[in-house]
PDB file of N, CA, C and O in Angstrom:
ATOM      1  N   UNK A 186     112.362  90.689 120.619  1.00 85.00           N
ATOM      2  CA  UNK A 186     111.397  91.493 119.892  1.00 85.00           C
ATOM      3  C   UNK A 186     111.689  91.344 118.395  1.00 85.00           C
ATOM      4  O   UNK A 186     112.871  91.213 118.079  1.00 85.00           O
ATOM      5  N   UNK A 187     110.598  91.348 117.274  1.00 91.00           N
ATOM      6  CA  UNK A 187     110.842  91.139 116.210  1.00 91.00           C
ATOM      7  C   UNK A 187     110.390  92.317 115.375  1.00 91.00           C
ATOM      8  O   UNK A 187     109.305  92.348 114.795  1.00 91.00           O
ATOM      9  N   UNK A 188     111.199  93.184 115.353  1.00 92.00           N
ATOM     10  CA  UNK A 188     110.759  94.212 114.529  1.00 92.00           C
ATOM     11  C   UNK A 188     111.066  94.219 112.925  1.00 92.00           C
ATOM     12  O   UNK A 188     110.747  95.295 112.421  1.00 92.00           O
ATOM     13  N   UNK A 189     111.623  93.250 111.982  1.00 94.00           N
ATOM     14  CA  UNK A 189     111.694  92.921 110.816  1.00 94.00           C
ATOM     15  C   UNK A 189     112.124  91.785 110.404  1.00 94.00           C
ATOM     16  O   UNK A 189     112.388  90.862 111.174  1.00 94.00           O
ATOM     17  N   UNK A 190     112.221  91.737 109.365  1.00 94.00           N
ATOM     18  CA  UNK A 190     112.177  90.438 108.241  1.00 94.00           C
ATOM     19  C   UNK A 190     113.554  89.713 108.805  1.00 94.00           C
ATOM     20  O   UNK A 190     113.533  88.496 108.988  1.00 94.00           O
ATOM     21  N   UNK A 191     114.381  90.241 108.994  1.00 95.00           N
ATOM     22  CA  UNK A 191     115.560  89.535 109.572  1.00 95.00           C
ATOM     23  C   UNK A 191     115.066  89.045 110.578  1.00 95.00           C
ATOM     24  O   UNK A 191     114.668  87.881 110.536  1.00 95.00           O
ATOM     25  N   UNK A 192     114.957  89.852 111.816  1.00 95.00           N
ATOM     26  CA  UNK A 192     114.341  89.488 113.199  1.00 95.00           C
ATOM     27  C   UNK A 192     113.553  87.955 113.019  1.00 95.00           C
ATOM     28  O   UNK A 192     113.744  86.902 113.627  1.00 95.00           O
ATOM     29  N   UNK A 193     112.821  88.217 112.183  1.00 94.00           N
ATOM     30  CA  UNK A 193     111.691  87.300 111.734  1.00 94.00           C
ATOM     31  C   UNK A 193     112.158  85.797 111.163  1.00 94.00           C
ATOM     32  O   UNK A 193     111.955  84.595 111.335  1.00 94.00           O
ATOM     33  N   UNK A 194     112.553  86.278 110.753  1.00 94.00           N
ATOM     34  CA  UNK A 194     114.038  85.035 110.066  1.00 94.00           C
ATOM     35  C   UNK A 194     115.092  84.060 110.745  1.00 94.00           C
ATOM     36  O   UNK A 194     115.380  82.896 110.467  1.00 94.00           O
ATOM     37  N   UNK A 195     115.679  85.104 111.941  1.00 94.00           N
ATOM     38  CA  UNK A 195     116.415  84.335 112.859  1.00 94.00           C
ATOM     39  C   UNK A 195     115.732  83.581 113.637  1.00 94.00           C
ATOM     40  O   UNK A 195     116.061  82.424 113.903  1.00 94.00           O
ATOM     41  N   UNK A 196     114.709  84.161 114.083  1.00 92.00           N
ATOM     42  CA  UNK A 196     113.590  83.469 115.131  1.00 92.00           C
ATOM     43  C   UNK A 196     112.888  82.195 114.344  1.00 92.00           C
ATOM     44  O   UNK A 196     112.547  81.276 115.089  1.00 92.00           O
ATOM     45  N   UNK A 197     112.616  82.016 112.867  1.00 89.00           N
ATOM     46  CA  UNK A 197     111.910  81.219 112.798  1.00 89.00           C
ATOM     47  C   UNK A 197     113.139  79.776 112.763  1.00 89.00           C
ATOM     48  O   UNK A 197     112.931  78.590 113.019  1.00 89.00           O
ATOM     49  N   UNK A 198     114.224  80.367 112.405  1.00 88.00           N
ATOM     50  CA  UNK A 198     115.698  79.408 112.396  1.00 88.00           C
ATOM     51  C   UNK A 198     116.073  78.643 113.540  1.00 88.00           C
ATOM     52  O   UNK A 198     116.809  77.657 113.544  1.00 88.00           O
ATOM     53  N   UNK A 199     115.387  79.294 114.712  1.00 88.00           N
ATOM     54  CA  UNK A 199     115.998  79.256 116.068  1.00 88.00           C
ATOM     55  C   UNK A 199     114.895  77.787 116.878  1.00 88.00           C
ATOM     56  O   UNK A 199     115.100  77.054 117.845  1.00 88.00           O
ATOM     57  N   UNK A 200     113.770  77.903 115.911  1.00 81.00           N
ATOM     58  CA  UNK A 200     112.341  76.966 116.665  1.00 81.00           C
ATOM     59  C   UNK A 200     112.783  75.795 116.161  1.00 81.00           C
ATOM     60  O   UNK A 200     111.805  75.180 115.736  1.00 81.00           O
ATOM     61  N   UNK A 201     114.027  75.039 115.963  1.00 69.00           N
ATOM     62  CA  UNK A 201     113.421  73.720 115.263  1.00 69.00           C
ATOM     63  C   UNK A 201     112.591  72.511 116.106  1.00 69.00           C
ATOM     64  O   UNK A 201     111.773  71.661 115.753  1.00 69.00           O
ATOM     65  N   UNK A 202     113.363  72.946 117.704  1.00 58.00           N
ATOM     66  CA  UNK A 202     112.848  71.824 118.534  1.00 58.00           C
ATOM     67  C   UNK A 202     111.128  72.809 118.673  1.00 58.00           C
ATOM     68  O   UNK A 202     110.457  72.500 119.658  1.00 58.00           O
ATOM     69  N   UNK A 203     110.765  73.467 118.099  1.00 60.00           N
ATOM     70  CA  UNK A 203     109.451  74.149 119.242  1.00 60.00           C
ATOM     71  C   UNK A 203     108.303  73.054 118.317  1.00 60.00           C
ATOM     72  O   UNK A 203     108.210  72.472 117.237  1.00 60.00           O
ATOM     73  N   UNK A 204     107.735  73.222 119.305  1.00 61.00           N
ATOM     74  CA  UNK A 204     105.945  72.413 118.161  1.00 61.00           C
ATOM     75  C   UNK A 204     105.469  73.517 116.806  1.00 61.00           C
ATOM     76  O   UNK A 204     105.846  74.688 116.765  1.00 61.00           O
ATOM     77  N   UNK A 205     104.829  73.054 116.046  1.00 56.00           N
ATOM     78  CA  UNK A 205     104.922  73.601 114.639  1.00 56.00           C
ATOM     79  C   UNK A 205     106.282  73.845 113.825  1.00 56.00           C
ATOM     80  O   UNK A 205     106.648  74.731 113.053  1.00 56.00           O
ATOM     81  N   UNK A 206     106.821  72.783 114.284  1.00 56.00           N
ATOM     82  CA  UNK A 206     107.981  72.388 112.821  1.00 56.00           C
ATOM     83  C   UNK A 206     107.505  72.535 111.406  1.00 56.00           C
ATOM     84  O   UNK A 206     108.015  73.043 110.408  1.00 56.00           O
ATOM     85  N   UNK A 207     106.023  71.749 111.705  1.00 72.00           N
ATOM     86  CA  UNK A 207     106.292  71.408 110.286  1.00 72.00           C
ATOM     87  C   UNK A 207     105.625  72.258 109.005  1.00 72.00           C
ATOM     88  O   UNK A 207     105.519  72.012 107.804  1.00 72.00           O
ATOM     89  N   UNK A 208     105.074  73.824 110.196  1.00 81.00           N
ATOM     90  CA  UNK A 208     104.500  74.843 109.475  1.00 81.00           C
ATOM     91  C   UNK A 208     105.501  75.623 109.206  1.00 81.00           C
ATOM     92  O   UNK A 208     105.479  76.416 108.264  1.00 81.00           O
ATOM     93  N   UNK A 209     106.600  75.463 110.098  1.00 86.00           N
ATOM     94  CA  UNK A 209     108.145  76.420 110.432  1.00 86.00           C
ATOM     95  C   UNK A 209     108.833  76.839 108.777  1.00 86.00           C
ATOM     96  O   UNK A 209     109.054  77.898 108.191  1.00 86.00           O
ATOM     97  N   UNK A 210     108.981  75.606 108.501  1.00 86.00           N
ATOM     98  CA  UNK A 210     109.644  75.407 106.908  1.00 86.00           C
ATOM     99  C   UNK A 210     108.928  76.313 105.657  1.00 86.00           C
ATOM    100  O   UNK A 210     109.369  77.253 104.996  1.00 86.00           O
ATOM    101  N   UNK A 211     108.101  75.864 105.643  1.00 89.00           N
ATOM    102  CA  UNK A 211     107.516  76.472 104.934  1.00 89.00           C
ATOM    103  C   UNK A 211     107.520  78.488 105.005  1.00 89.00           C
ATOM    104  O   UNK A 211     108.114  79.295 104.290  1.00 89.00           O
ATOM    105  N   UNK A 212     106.635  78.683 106.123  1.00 92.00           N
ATOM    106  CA  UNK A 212     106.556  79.707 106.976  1.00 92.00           C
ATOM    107  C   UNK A 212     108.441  80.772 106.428  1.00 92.00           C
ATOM    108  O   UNK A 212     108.520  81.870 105.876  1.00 92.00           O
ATOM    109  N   UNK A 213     109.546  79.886 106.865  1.00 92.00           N
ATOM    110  CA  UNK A 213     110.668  80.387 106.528  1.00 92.00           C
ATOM    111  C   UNK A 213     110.872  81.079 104.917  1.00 92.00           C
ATOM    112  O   UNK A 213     110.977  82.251 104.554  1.00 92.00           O
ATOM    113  N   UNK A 214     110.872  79.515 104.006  1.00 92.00           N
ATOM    114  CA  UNK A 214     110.706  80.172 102.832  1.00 92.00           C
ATOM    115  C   UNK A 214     109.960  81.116 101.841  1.00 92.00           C
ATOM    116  O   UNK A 214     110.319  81.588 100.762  1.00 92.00           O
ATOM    117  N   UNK A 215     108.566  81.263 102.703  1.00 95.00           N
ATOM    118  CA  UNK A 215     107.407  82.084 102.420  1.00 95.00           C
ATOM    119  C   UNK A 215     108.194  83.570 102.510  1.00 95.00           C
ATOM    120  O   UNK A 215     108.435  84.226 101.497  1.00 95.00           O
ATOM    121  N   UNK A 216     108.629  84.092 104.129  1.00 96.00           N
ATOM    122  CA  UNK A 216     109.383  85.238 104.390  1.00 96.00           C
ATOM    123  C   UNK A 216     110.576  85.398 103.027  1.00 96.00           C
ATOM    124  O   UNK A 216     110.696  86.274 102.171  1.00 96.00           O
ATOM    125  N   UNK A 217     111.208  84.359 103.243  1.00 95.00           N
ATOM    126  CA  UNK A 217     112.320  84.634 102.636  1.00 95.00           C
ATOM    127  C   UNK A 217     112.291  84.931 100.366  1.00 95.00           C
ATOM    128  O   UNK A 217     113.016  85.346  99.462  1.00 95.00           O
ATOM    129  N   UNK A 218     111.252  84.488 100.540  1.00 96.00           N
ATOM    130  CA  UNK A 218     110.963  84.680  98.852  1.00 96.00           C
ATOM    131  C   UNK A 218     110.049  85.848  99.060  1.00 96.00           C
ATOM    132  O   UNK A 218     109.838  85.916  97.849  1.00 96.00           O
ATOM    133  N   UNK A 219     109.450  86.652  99.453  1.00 96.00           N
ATOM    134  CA  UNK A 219     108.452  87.782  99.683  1.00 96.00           C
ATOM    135  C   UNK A 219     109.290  88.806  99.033  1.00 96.00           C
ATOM    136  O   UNK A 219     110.386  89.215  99.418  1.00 96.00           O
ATOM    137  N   UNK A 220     108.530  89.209  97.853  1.00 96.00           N
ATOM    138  CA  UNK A 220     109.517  90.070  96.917  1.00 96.00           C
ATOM    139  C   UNK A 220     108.962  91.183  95.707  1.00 96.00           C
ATOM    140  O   UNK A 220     109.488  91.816  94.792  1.00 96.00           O
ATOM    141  N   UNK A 221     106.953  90.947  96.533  1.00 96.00           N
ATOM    142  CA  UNK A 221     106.237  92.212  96.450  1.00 96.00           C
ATOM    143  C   UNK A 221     105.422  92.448  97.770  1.00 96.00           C
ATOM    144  O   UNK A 221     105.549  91.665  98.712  1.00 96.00           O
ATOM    145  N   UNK A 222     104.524  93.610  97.838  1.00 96.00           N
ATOM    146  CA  UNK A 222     104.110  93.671  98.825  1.00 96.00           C
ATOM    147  C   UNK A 222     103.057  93.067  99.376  1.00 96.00           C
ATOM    148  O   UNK A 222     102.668  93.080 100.544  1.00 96.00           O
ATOM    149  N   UNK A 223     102.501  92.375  98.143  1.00 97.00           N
ATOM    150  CA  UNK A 223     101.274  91.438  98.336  1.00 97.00           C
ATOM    151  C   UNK A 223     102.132  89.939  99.392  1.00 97.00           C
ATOM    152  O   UNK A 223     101.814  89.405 100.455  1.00 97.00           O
ATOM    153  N   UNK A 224     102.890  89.791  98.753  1.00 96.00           N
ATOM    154  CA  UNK A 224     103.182  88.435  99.172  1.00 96.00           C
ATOM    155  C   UNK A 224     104.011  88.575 100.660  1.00 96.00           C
ATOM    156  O   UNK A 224     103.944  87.670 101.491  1.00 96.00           O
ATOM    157  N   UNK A 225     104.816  89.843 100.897  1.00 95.00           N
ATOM    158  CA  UNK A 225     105.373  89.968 102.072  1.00 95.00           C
ATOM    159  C   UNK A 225     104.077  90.692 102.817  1.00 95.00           C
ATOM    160  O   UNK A 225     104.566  91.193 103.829  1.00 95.00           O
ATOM    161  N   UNK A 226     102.960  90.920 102.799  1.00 96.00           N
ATOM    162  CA  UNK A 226     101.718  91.015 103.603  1.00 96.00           C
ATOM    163  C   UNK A 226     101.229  89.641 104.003  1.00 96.00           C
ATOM    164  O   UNK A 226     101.038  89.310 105.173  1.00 96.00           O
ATOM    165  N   UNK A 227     100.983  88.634 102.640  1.00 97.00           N
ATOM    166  CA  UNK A 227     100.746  87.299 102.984  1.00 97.00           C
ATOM    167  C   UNK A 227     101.498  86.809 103.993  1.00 97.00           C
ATOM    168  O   UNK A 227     100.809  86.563 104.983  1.00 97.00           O
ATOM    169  N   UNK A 228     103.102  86.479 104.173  1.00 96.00           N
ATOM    170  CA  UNK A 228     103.591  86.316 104.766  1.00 96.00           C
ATOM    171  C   UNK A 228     103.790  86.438 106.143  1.00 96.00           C
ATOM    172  O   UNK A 228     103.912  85.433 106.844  1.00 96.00           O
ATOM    173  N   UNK A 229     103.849  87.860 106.718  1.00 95.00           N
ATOM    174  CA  UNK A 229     103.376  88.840 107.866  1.00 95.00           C
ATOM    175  C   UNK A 229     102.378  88.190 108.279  1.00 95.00           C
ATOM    176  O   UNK A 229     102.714  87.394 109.156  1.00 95.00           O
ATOM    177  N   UNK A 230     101.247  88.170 108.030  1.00 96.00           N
ATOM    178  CA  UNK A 230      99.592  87.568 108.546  1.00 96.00           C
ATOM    179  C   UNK A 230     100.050  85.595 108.897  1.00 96.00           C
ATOM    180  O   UNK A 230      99.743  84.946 109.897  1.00 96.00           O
ATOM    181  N   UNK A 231     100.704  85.205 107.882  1.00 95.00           N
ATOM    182  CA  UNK A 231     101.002  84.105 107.879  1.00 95.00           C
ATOM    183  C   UNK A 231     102.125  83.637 109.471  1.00 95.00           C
ATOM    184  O   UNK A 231     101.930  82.827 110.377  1.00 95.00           O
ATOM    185  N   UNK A 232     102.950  84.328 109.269  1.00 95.00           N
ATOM    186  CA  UNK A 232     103.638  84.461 110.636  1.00 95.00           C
ATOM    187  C   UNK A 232     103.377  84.407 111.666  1.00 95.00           C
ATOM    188  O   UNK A 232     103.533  83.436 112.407  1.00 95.00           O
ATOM    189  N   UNK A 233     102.715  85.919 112.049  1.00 94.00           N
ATOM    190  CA  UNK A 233     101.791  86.914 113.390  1.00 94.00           C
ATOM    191  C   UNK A 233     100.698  85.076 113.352  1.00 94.00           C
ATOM    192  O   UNK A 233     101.398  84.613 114.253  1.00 94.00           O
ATOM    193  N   UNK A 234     100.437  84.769 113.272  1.00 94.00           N
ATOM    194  CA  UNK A 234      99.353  83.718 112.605  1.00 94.00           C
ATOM    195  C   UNK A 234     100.132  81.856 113.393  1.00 94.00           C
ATOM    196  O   UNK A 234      99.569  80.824 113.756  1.00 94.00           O
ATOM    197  N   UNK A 235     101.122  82.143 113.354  1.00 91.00           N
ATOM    198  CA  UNK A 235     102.212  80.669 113.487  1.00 91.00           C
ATOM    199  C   UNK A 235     102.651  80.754 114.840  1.00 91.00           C
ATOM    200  O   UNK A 235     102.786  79.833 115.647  1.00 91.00           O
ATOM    201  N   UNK A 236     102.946  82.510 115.054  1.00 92.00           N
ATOM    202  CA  UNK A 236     103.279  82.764 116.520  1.00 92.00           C
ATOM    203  C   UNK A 236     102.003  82.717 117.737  1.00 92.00           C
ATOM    204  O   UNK A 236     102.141  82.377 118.912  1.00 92.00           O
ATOM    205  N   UNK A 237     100.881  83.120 117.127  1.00 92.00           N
ATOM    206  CA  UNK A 237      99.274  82.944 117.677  1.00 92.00           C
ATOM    207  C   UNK A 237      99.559  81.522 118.460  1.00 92.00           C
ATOM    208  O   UNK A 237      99.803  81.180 119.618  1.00 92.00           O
ATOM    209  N   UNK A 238      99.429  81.026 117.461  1.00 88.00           N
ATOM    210  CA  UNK A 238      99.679  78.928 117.741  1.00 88.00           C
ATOM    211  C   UNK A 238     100.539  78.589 118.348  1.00 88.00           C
ATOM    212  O   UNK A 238     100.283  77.691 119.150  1.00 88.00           O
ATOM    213  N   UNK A 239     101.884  79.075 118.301  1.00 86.00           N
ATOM    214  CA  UNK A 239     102.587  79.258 119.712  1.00 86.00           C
ATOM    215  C   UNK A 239     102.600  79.210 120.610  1.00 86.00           C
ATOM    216  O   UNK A 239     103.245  78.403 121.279  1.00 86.00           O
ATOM    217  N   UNK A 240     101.513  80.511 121.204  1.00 89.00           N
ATOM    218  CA  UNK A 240     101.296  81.178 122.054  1.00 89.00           C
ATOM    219  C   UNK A 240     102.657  82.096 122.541  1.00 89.00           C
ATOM    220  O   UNK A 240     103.150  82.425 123.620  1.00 89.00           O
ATOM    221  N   UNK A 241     102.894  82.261 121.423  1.00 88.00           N
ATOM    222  CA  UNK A 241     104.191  83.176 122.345  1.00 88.00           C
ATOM    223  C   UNK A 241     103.731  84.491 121.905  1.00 88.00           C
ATOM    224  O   UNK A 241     104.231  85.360 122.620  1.00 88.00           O
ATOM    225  N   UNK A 242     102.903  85.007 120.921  1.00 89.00           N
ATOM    226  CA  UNK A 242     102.626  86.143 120.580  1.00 89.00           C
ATOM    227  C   UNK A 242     102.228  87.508 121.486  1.00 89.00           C
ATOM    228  O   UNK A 242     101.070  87.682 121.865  1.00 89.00           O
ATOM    229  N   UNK A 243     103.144  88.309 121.743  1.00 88.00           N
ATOM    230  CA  UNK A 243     102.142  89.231 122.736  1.00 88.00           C
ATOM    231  C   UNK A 243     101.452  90.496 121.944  1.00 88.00           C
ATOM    232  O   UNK A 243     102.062  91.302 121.242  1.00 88.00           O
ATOM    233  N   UNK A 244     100.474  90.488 122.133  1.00 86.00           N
ATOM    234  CA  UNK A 244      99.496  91.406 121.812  1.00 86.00           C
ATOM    235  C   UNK A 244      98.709  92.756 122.853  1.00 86.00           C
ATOM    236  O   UNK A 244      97.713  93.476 122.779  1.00 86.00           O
ATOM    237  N   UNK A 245      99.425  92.619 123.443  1.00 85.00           N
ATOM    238  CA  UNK A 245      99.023  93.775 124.006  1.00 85.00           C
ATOM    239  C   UNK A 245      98.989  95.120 123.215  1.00 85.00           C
ATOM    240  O   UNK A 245      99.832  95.293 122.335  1.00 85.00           O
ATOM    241  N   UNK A 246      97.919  96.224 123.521  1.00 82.00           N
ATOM    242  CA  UNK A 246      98.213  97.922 122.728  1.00 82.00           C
ATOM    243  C   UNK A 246      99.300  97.917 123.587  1.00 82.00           C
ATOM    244  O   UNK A 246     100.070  98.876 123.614  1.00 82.00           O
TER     245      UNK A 246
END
């Protein structure tokens, strides 16, 4: 479960073999420089967004 920016962080560290590598990188340093709330919103959407493409995202209410 990824309930924050760390969470978020280890997990994206952890995909190198998964498909979307090559959004991964990026995606990482995006989180990791997010340092108002505009840009750690960008980020968030950007993520939730990478995991979609995945398909690992669960969305259930």
């Amino acid at each position: 479960m990824i309930r924050n920016r760390d969470d978020a962080l280890e997990f994206l560290r952890a995909q190198e073999a998964r498909p979307g590598i090559d959004n991964r990188d990026e995606l990482l340093h995006a989180i990791e420089r997010a340092d108002d709330p505009n840009r750690v919103e960008s980020a968030a959407v950007r993520f939730r967004n990478w995991l979609r493409e995945l398909e690992v995202l669960d969305e259930r209410p």
